[in-house]
Structure formats: C-alpha cells, structure tokens
Amino acid sequence: MENFVYEYPTKVYFGKGAAKQHLAGILAAYGPNVLLAYGGGSIKKNGVYEELTGILKAAGKTVTEFTGIMSNPTFAKVQEGAKLARNNKIDLVLAVGGGSVIDCCKIVCAQAVTEENLWDLEMVQHKAPAAAPIPLGAVVTASGTGAEMNGGAVITNEDAKIKGGMFAAAPRFAILDPEYTMSLPRMQVLSGAFDTLSHAMETYFGRSDRDNVSDEVALAVMVSTVTNMRTLLKDIHDYTARSNLMWTSAMAENGILKVGRVTDFECHQMEHQLGAYTDCNHGQGLAVLHPAYYRHIVKDAPEKFARLGQAVFGVDGAEAAVDALADFIQECGLPTKLSQLRSKVEITPELLRQVANSTNLLPNGPRQLTHDEVYEILIERL
Ligand code: NZQ
Ligand code: ZN
C-alpha cells in the first residue's frame, strides 16, 4: 500500500427517522443562526422541509433560507449564499438535498468568511483558504455522489466554462434517512446509484502495482451497488435496496476506498467538462461515457478488468467485463448516447472538441490520455 493518513471528520446519523431522533440534539452545539439551504423545491413537496423547519423552530433557531440551488451548482450561486451567510451572521449551514446543494454549501461556508475570490485562490493560485469555514451539516435527500462525507465540491464557473473540484471542509455531520429519498424520480435514483458505481470503479482503476485491501472493499461496494440497483429495477421503492445504496454511496466517496492507493477519475474529468458545456445530469453523463472510456483503455489493465468482470458481473475476460458494464447500463435504462442527455446547447462535434481540449488529464489511471483521445471517446458516443 501507499503511505496514508486517515481521519474521519463527519459524524453520520443513518436510518428511518434520523432527523427526528437526532437533529435537535445536534443543533444544541451550534449558535442561533442557521442557513437552511435547498434546491428547486422538492423538499417542500415531500414533507422534508416541514419536518426540518419544525425541528429548527422548536430548537429556537433563527432560520435564513438559501434556495434555488441548481443541479451542477455555479460559482455565482456560491456568492449568493456566501452573502446571505455573512449578512445574517450564520453559525451553521444546513444543506438539504443531493450533491449539488451539499457541494454549493461547502464552498459557501468557506467563501462567507473571506473577501478573497475562492475560485481564483483555489483553481488559479492553487492555494487553500486560510480561514476556518462556517460549520456545515448535510441532510441527504438524493444519494449517489457521497458528497455528504467528503471535503470536495464540484462547482461550475460559467464564465470560465470549467466544472472543477474545489476543496473545503467536509460536513461536521450528515443525516442519511433513506425515506427522504423515496420521492426522487426513478431516473435520478438510478443515475445517482450509477455515480456510486463509477466512483468505486474510478478508484479501483487507479494505477497501483500491488493489490491491496482497498481494492477488495471497492469490489464489494460495486457488487452491492449493482445488486441493489437490480432490486430497484423490480421495485424502485424497496427500502432495503434504497438504504444499501445510500450507504454504498457514502462508502464510495468517504475516502475509505482510496486508502493506500492512487485513483483514476479520468471519466469524471470528461463528464465534468461535458457538464460545464451542456449542464447534463452527472450520473447519466457517466453512464454514456464509461463503456467508451473503458474500451479505450481495456488493454492497459487487462487483469484488473478481468477481475472486476468476474467479481461484479460473473463474466470471464477483460473485454467481457466492459461488455457486461455496457449491458448493465442498458438494463437500467440509463442513457447510452450523448443525444439522450439533458443539454442546454446542441451537442456537435465542434462542441465536443472544446470539451475534449478543456478536460483535465490525470496521471494515475491505467494510461494517461491525450486531448485527442478524449475527443475520440466523446465523438464515439455522439
Ligand atoms: O432541486 P430539487 O427540487 O431538490 O430537485 C433535485 C434535483 O433536481 C432532485 N431531488 C433531490 N432530492 C429529491 C429530489 N427530487 C425529489 N425528491 C427528493 N428527495 O434531484 C435532482 C438532482 O439533484 P442533484 O443534487 O443535482 O443530484 P446529485 O446528488 O446527483 O448531485 C450532482 C452534483 O454532485 C456533483 C456532480 O458533479 C453534480 O454537480 N458531485 C459531487 C461529488 C462530491 N462532492 O463528492 C462527487 C461526484 O462525483 C459528483 O461530481
Ligand atoms: Zn461522480
């Protein structure tokens, strides 16, 4: 294994009724002013808003609302939240939603305490913010990204046309109630779960010369994710499957799979840039790109592909593993072509060239790609 330091900053409260049972006690540790952050309003339709505001009110908190956080949150939205946090002397930010709301709030917490532009600081000067961020708590209503248990945030800078990973503090606590996810649209449930599968695969395919326990754990997370997705194909509201997927989601991105190894994450880099140009759904973008990317690199890591194929899909051989993944994506009804993705612009070869040229090329996958190879992968899915 590679050397590592491992520490866990997020306390997790998992299960049915977790907010009712624990939130009031948690809130007692923080000051009176809470920024309640959420997205486009799903929490007002499924009862989550009512339940949480009731608990906040009973705890005597002064609540300021930060609303309308969009999927693929923008740096402009971060500034709006930071201003609200500053003006209202916020003691705790409570992010209620999926990866988009949680990521946006991670950077709000750090941006609210400094006059510096955090995009410039982190993405241009490659420096970490000096001031301690406002504490953040997450209530997860859409699982898949694992954003609730890490300190990364994926933010879109619309002016620069970059969707990039920024670093902030991880949430101090996370409430994971599978019941809160039940109102998610079917496609979002499956694309979120595919994101989890992708995280485990991207971690597993990091170039490492020796197998280690993290690979074994990653394969177990993949097996569980695929099994539980198959259960959901029969009954999308199966509570056991929803709860298993809520935890595989957190497991895949809480750092435990990355212990003692380097990771790949090139498919994520391509998808993030595709998202920067099109605003496509993250999990669905990954479903379109993964088989094409893996066909491209299968000969660079044949043993690892074969091992995954055997463990996760019960097939023999490296190429068969990629075929089995592609078949599974179809079985789930996830998109297989770029034309099936939500997009704010027409996806043309010229656009894909821009996406390819701006994709971050990472060094730790089976082979480092070139921008031309990224273009080949993207154009194959047009
Ligand atoms: O905005 P509302 O009305 O709440 O609707 C949301 C949104 O439209 C809806 N939704 C959420 N909970 C719901 C619900 N609808 C009904 N019932 C509920 N209980 O779901 C839609 C998608 O939400 P979003 O948060 O955008 O999805 P997801 O959780 O997939 O997050 C995607 C974002 O996370 C980033 C992605 O790049 C993308 O920006 N990621 C963050 C990561 C991290 N921080 O570790 C890792 C990932 O690789 C990923 O990049
Ligand atoms: Zn992801």
PDB file of N, CA and C in Angstrom, residues 72 154 156 161-164 266-290 335-360 374-375 377-379 381-382:
ATOM      1  N   ASN A  72     -25.649  20.922 -10.739  1.00  0.00           N
ATOM      2  CA  ASN A  72     -24.402  21.483 -11.255  1.00  0.00           C
ATOM      3  C   ASN A  72     -24.269  22.931 -10.762  1.00  0.00           C
ATOM      4  N   VAL A 154     -17.865  20.091  -6.303  1.00  0.00           N
ATOM      5  CA  VAL A 154     -17.732  20.261  -7.754  1.00  0.00           C
ATOM      6  C   VAL A 154     -18.585  21.459  -8.155  1.00  0.00           C
ATOM      7  N   THR A 156     -19.361  24.768 -10.956  1.00  0.00           N
ATOM      8  CA  THR A 156     -19.232  25.221 -12.342  1.00  0.00           C
ATOM      9  C   THR A 156     -18.976  26.721 -12.380  1.00  0.00           C
ATOM     10  N   LYS A 161     -16.149  28.422 -18.205  1.00  0.00           N
ATOM     11  CA  LYS A 161     -16.601  27.144 -18.786  1.00  0.00           C
ATOM     12  C   LYS A 161     -15.782  25.977 -18.227  1.00  0.00           C
ATOM     13  N   ILE A 162     -15.659  25.972 -16.910  1.00  0.00           N
ATOM     14  CA  ILE A 162     -14.950  24.884 -16.220  1.00  0.00           C
ATOM     15  C   ILE A 162     -15.845  24.377 -15.106  1.00  0.00           C
ATOM     16  N   LYS A 163     -16.014  23.055 -15.056  1.00  0.00           N
ATOM     17  CA  LYS A 163     -16.637  22.442 -13.885  1.00  0.00           C
ATOM     18  C   LYS A 163     -15.507  21.733 -13.157  1.00  0.00           C
ATOM     19  N   GLY A 164     -15.173  22.229 -11.984  1.00  0.00           N
ATOM     20  CA  GLY A 164     -13.948  21.725 -11.353  1.00  0.00           C
ATOM     21  C   GLY A 164     -14.136  21.396  -9.886  1.00  0.00           C
ATOM     22  N   GLU A 266     -10.503   9.688 -14.509  1.00  0.00           N
ATOM     23  CA  GLU A 266     -10.481  10.392 -15.793  1.00  0.00           C
ATOM     24  C   GLU A 266     -11.884  10.483 -16.396  1.00  0.00           C
ATOM     25  N   CYS A 267     -12.704   9.462 -16.185  1.00  0.00           N
ATOM     26  CA  CYS A 267     -14.066   9.524 -16.739  1.00  0.00           C
ATOM     27  C   CYS A 267     -14.821  10.692 -16.095  1.00  0.00           C
ATOM     28  N   HIS A 268     -14.588  10.897 -14.790  1.00  0.00           N
ATOM     29  CA  HIS A 268     -15.216  12.047 -14.126  1.00  0.00           C
ATOM     30  C   HIS A 268     -14.730  13.366 -14.722  1.00  0.00           C
ATOM     31  N   GLN A 269     -13.460  13.433 -15.059  1.00  0.00           N
ATOM     32  CA  GLN A 269     -12.948  14.686 -15.644  1.00  0.00           C
ATOM     33  C   GLN A 269     -13.663  14.998 -16.957  1.00  0.00           C
ATOM     34  N   MET A 270     -13.838  13.939 -17.772  1.00  0.00           N
ATOM     35  CA  MET A 270     -14.529  14.143 -19.064  1.00  0.00           C
ATOM     36  C   MET A 270     -15.978  14.564 -18.826  1.00  0.00           C
ATOM     37  N   GLU A 271     -16.639  13.865 -17.901  1.00  0.00           N
ATOM     38  CA  GLU A 271     -18.059  14.164 -17.646  1.00  0.00           C
ATOM     39  C   GLU A 271     -18.222  15.565 -17.075  1.00  0.00           C
ATOM     40  N   HIS A 272     -17.309  15.966 -16.193  1.00  0.00           N
ATOM     41  CA  HIS A 272     -17.441  17.306 -15.613  1.00  0.00           C
ATOM     42  C   HIS A 272     -17.333  18.379 -16.707  1.00  0.00           C
ATOM     43  N   GLN A 273     -16.410  18.194 -17.639  1.00  0.00           N
ATOM     44  CA  GLN A 273     -16.302  19.204 -18.703  1.00  0.00           C
ATOM     45  C   GLN A 273     -17.509  19.153 -19.634  1.00  0.00           C
ATOM     46  N   LEU A 274     -18.004  17.932 -19.875  1.00  0.00           N
ATOM     47  CA  LEU A 274     -19.248  17.820 -20.646  1.00  0.00           C
ATOM     48  C   LEU A 274     -20.346  18.591 -19.923  1.00  0.00           C
ATOM     49  N   GLY A 275     -20.380  18.466 -18.599  1.00  0.00           N
ATOM     50  CA  GLY A 275     -21.374  19.185 -17.797  1.00  0.00           C
ATOM     51  C   GLY A 275     -21.177  20.693 -17.868  1.00  0.00           C
ATOM     52  N   ALA A 276     -19.923  21.126 -17.908  1.00  0.00           N
ATOM     53  CA  ALA A 276     -19.647  22.574 -17.967  1.00  0.00           C
ATOM     54  C   ALA A 276     -20.238  23.182 -19.234  1.00  0.00           C
ATOM     55  N   TYR A 277     -20.221  22.404 -20.341  1.00  0.00           N
ATOM     56  CA  TYR A 277     -20.722  22.928 -21.618  1.00  0.00           C
ATOM     57  C   TYR A 277     -22.221  22.677 -21.823  1.00  0.00           C
ATOM     58  N   THR A 278     -22.728  21.568 -21.239  1.00  0.00           N
ATOM     59  CA  THR A 278     -24.111  21.173 -21.567  1.00  0.00           C
ATOM     60  C   THR A 278     -25.073  21.253 -20.385  1.00  0.00           C
ATOM     61  N   ASP A 279     -24.542  21.237 -19.141  1.00  0.00           N
ATOM     62  CA  ASP A 279     -25.370  21.155 -17.928  1.00  0.00           C
ATOM     63  C   ASP A 279     -26.066  19.793 -17.825  1.00  0.00           C
ATOM     64  N   CYS A 280     -25.434  18.743 -18.359  1.00  0.00           N
ATOM     65  CA  CYS A 280     -26.067  17.416 -18.323  1.00  0.00           C
ATOM     66  C   CYS A 280     -26.086  16.857 -16.909  1.00  0.00           C
ATOM     67  N   ASN A 281     -26.929  15.848 -16.703  1.00  0.00           N
ATOM     68  CA  ASN A 281     -27.004  15.162 -15.403  1.00  0.00           C
ATOM     69  C   ASN A 281     -25.724  14.347 -15.197  1.00  0.00           C
ATOM     70  N   HIS A 282     -25.149  14.459 -14.018  1.00  0.00           N
ATOM     71  CA  HIS A 282     -23.827  13.858 -13.758  1.00  0.00           C
ATOM     72  C   HIS A 282     -23.806  12.327 -13.937  1.00  0.00           C
ATOM     73  N   GLY A 283     -24.701  11.634 -13.235  1.00  0.00           N
ATOM     74  CA  GLY A 283     -24.697  10.164 -13.311  1.00  0.00           C
ATOM     75  C   GLY A 283     -24.994   9.675 -14.716  1.00  0.00           C
ATOM     76  N   GLN A 284     -25.885  10.387 -15.404  1.00  0.00           N
ATOM     77  CA  GLN A 284     -26.237   9.970 -16.763  1.00  0.00           C
ATOM     78  C   GLN A 284     -25.089  10.226 -17.734  1.00  0.00           C
ATOM     79  N   GLY A 285     -24.381  11.323 -17.532  1.00  0.00           N
ATOM     80  CA  GLY A 285     -23.191  11.593 -18.361  1.00  0.00           C
ATOM     81  C   GLY A 285     -22.161  10.484 -18.184  1.00  0.00           C
ATOM     82  N   LEU A 286     -21.992  10.042 -16.951  1.00  0.00           N
ATOM     83  CA  LEU A 286     -21.029   8.956 -16.681  1.00  0.00           C
ATOM     84  C   LEU A 286     -21.468   7.662 -17.364  1.00  0.00           C
ATOM     85  N   ALA A 287     -22.786   7.389 -17.325  1.00  0.00           N
ATOM     86  CA  ALA A 287     -23.284   6.153 -17.945  1.00  0.00           C
ATOM     87  C   ALA A 287     -22.989   6.148 -19.449  1.00  0.00           C
ATOM     88  N   VAL A 288     -23.090   7.306 -20.073  1.00  0.00           N
ATOM     89  CA  VAL A 288     -22.804   7.388 -21.512  1.00  0.00           C
ATOM     90  C   VAL A 288     -21.311   7.163 -21.779  1.00  0.00           C
ATOM     91  N   LEU A 289     -20.474   7.735 -20.938  1.00  0.00           N
ATOM     92  CA  LEU A 289     -19.037   7.750 -21.249  1.00  0.00           C
ATOM     93  C   LEU A 289     -18.268   6.510 -20.783  1.00  0.00           C
ATOM     94  N   HIS A 290     -18.676   5.905 -19.688  1.00  0.00           N
ATOM     95  CA  HIS A 290     -17.849   4.836 -19.108  1.00  0.00           C
ATOM     96  C   HIS A 290     -17.493   3.702 -20.081  1.00  0.00           C
ATOM     97  N   PRO A 335     -28.995   6.337 -20.123  1.00  0.00           N
ATOM     98  CA  PRO A 335     -28.651   6.725 -21.491  1.00  0.00           C
ATOM     99  C   PRO A 335     -27.329   6.112 -21.966  1.00  0.00           C
ATOM    100  N   THR A 336     -27.253   5.891 -23.264  1.00  0.00           N
ATOM    101  CA  THR A 336     -26.027   5.333 -23.846  1.00  0.00           C
ATOM    102  C   THR A 336     -25.439   6.268 -24.910  1.00  0.00           C
ATOM    103  N   LYS A 337     -26.168   7.308 -25.242  1.00  0.00           N
ATOM    104  CA  LYS A 337     -25.715   8.257 -26.277  1.00  0.00           C
ATOM    105  C   LYS A 337     -25.803   9.685 -25.739  1.00  0.00           C
ATOM    106  N   LEU A 338     -24.926  10.536 -26.202  1.00  0.00           N
ATOM    107  CA  LEU A 338     -24.950  11.940 -25.760  1.00  0.00           C
ATOM    108  C   LEU A 338     -26.274  12.617 -26.110  1.00  0.00           C
ATOM    109  N   SER A 339     -26.862  12.189 -27.231  1.00  0.00           N
ATOM    110  CA  SER A 339     -28.125  12.820 -27.657  1.00  0.00           C
ATOM    111  C   SER A 339     -29.261  12.553 -26.668  1.00  0.00           C
ATOM    112  N   GLN A 340     -29.094  11.554 -25.791  1.00  0.00           N
ATOM    113  CA  GLN A 340     -30.148  11.260 -24.805  1.00  0.00           C
ATOM    114  C   GLN A 340     -30.008  12.102 -23.538  1.00  0.00           C
ATOM    115  N   LEU A 341     -28.920  12.859 -23.424  1.00  0.00           N
ATOM    116  CA  LEU A 341     -28.695  13.641 -22.212  1.00  0.00           C
ATOM    117  C   LEU A 341     -29.431  14.977 -22.264  1.00  0.00           C
ATOM    118  N   ARG A 342     -29.816  15.459 -21.080  1.00  0.00           N
ATOM    119  CA  ARG A 342     -30.315  16.835 -20.991  1.00  0.00           C
ATOM    120  C   ARG A 342     -29.154  17.754 -21.390  1.00  0.00           C
ATOM    121  N   SER A 343     -29.427  18.720 -22.267  1.00  0.00           N
ATOM    122  CA  SER A 343     -28.349  19.643 -22.649  1.00  0.00           C
ATOM    123  C   SER A 343     -28.920  21.015 -22.953  1.00  0.00           C
ATOM    124  N   LYS A 344     -28.231  22.052 -22.503  1.00  0.00           N
ATOM    125  CA  LYS A 344     -28.729  23.411 -22.759  1.00  0.00           C
ATOM    126  C   LYS A 344     -28.302  23.901 -24.146  1.00  0.00           C
ATOM    127  N   VAL A 345     -27.401  23.160 -24.790  1.00  0.00           N
ATOM    128  CA  VAL A 345     -26.975  23.524 -26.151  1.00  0.00           C
ATOM    129  C   VAL A 345     -26.954  22.267 -27.016  1.00  0.00           C
ATOM    130  N   GLU A 346     -26.916  22.453 -28.326  1.00  0.00           N
ATOM    131  CA  GLU A 346     -26.822  21.290 -29.215  1.00  0.00           C
ATOM    132  C   GLU A 346     -25.419  20.684 -29.087  1.00  0.00           C
ATOM    133  N   ILE A 347     -25.377  19.366 -28.964  1.00  0.00           N
ATOM    134  CA  ILE A 347     -24.057  18.711 -28.831  1.00  0.00           C
ATOM    135  C   ILE A 347     -23.545  18.367 -30.229  1.00  0.00           C
ATOM    136  N   THR A 348     -22.540  19.122 -30.662  1.00  0.00           N
ATOM    137  CA  THR A 348     -21.984  18.971 -32.007  1.00  0.00           C
ATOM    138  C   THR A 348     -20.530  18.530 -31.889  1.00  0.00           C
ATOM    139  N   PRO A 349     -19.925  18.046 -32.997  1.00  0.00           N
ATOM    140  CA  PRO A 349     -18.501  17.694 -32.956  1.00  0.00           C
ATOM    141  C   PRO A 349     -17.631  18.876 -32.511  1.00  0.00           C
ATOM    142  N   GLU A 350     -18.000  20.084 -32.918  1.00  0.00           N
ATOM    143  CA  GLU A 350     -17.212  21.274 -32.540  1.00  0.00           C
ATOM    144  C   GLU A 350     -17.262  21.484 -31.020  1.00  0.00           C
ATOM    145  N   LEU A 351     -18.452  21.298 -30.470  1.00  0.00           N
ATOM    146  CA  LEU A 351     -18.598  21.445 -29.016  1.00  0.00           C
ATOM    147  C   LEU A 351     -17.760  20.383 -28.305  1.00  0.00           C
ATOM    148  N   LEU A 352     -17.815  19.148 -28.824  1.00  0.00           N
ATOM    149  CA  LEU A 352     -17.064  18.058 -28.175  1.00  0.00           C
ATOM    150  C   LEU A 352     -15.561  18.308 -28.256  1.00  0.00           C
ATOM    151  N   ARG A 353     -15.127  18.972 -29.306  1.00  0.00           N
ATOM    152  CA  ARG A 353     -13.690  19.321 -29.407  1.00  0.00           C
ATOM    153  C   ARG A 353     -13.323  20.281 -28.275  1.00  0.00           C
ATOM    154  N   GLN A 354     -14.217  21.227 -27.997  1.00  0.00           N
ATOM    155  CA  GLN A 354     -13.947  22.174 -26.894  1.00  0.00           C
ATOM    156  C   GLN A 354     -13.959  21.459 -25.537  1.00  0.00           C
ATOM    157  N   VAL A 355     -14.902  20.537 -25.408  1.00  0.00           N
ATOM    158  CA  VAL A 355     -14.970  19.758 -24.161  1.00  0.00           C
ATOM    159  C   VAL A 355     -13.669  18.977 -23.991  1.00  0.00           C
ATOM    160  N   ALA A 356     -13.250  18.309 -25.077  1.00  0.00           N
ATOM    161  CA  ALA A 356     -12.031  17.472 -25.008  1.00  0.00           C
ATOM    162  C   ALA A 356     -10.813  18.320 -24.671  1.00  0.00           C
ATOM    163  N   ASN A 357     -10.687  19.450 -25.334  1.00  0.00           N
ATOM    164  CA  ASN A 357      -9.486  20.272 -25.136  1.00  0.00           C
ATOM    165  C   ASN A 357      -9.397  20.883 -23.744  1.00  0.00           C
ATOM    166  N   SER A 358     -10.557  21.001 -23.078  1.00  0.00           N
ATOM    167  CA  SER A 358     -10.539  21.601 -21.733  1.00  0.00           C
ATOM    168  C   SER A 358     -10.621  20.539 -20.634  1.00  0.00           C
ATOM    169  N   THR A 359     -10.615  19.260 -21.013  1.00  0.00           N
ATOM    170  CA  THR A 359     -10.679  18.197 -19.995  1.00  0.00           C
ATOM    171  C   THR A 359      -9.320  18.056 -19.305  1.00  0.00           C
ATOM    172  N   ASN A 360      -9.398  17.964 -17.992  1.00  0.00           N
ATOM    173  CA  ASN A 360      -8.212  17.766 -17.166  1.00  0.00           C
ATOM    174  C   ASN A 360      -7.675  16.350 -17.405  1.00  0.00           C
ATOM    175  N   VAL A 374      -9.464  11.889 -25.730  1.00  0.00           N
ATOM    176  CA  VAL A 374     -10.733  12.269 -25.078  1.00  0.00           C
ATOM    177  C   VAL A 374     -11.764  12.590 -26.156  1.00  0.00           C
ATOM    178  N   TYR A 375     -11.331  13.297 -27.180  1.00  0.00           N
ATOM    179  CA  TYR A 375     -12.246  13.632 -28.280  1.00  0.00           C
ATOM    180  C   TYR A 375     -12.778  12.364 -28.955  1.00  0.00           C
ATOM    181  N   ILE A 377     -13.178   9.454 -27.663  1.00  0.00           N
ATOM    182  CA  ILE A 377     -14.140   8.809 -26.762  1.00  0.00           C
ATOM    183  C   ILE A 377     -15.485   9.535 -26.818  1.00  0.00           C
ATOM    184  N   LEU A 378     -15.427  10.864 -26.779  1.00  0.00           N
ATOM    185  CA  LEU A 378     -16.666  11.645 -26.790  1.00  0.00           C
ATOM    186  C   LEU A 378     -17.417  11.470 -28.106  1.00  0.00           C
ATOM    187  N   ILE A 379     -16.685  11.521 -29.204  1.00  0.00           N
ATOM    188  CA  ILE A 379     -17.338  11.503 -30.521  1.00  0.00           C
ATOM    189  C   ILE A 379     -17.969  10.137 -30.780  1.00  0.00           C
ATOM    190  N   ARG A 381     -19.670   8.544 -28.769  1.00  0.00           N
ATOM    191  CA  ARG A 381     -20.983   8.472 -28.122  1.00  0.00           C
ATOM    192  C   ARG A 381     -21.994   9.455 -28.718  1.00  0.00           C
ATOM    193  N   LEU A 382     -21.571  10.206 -29.762  1.00  0.00           N
ATOM    194  CA  LEU A 382     -22.498  11.186 -30.347  1.00  0.00           C
ATOM    195  C   LEU A 382     -23.677  10.496 -31.032  1.00  0.00           C
TER     196      LEU A 382
END
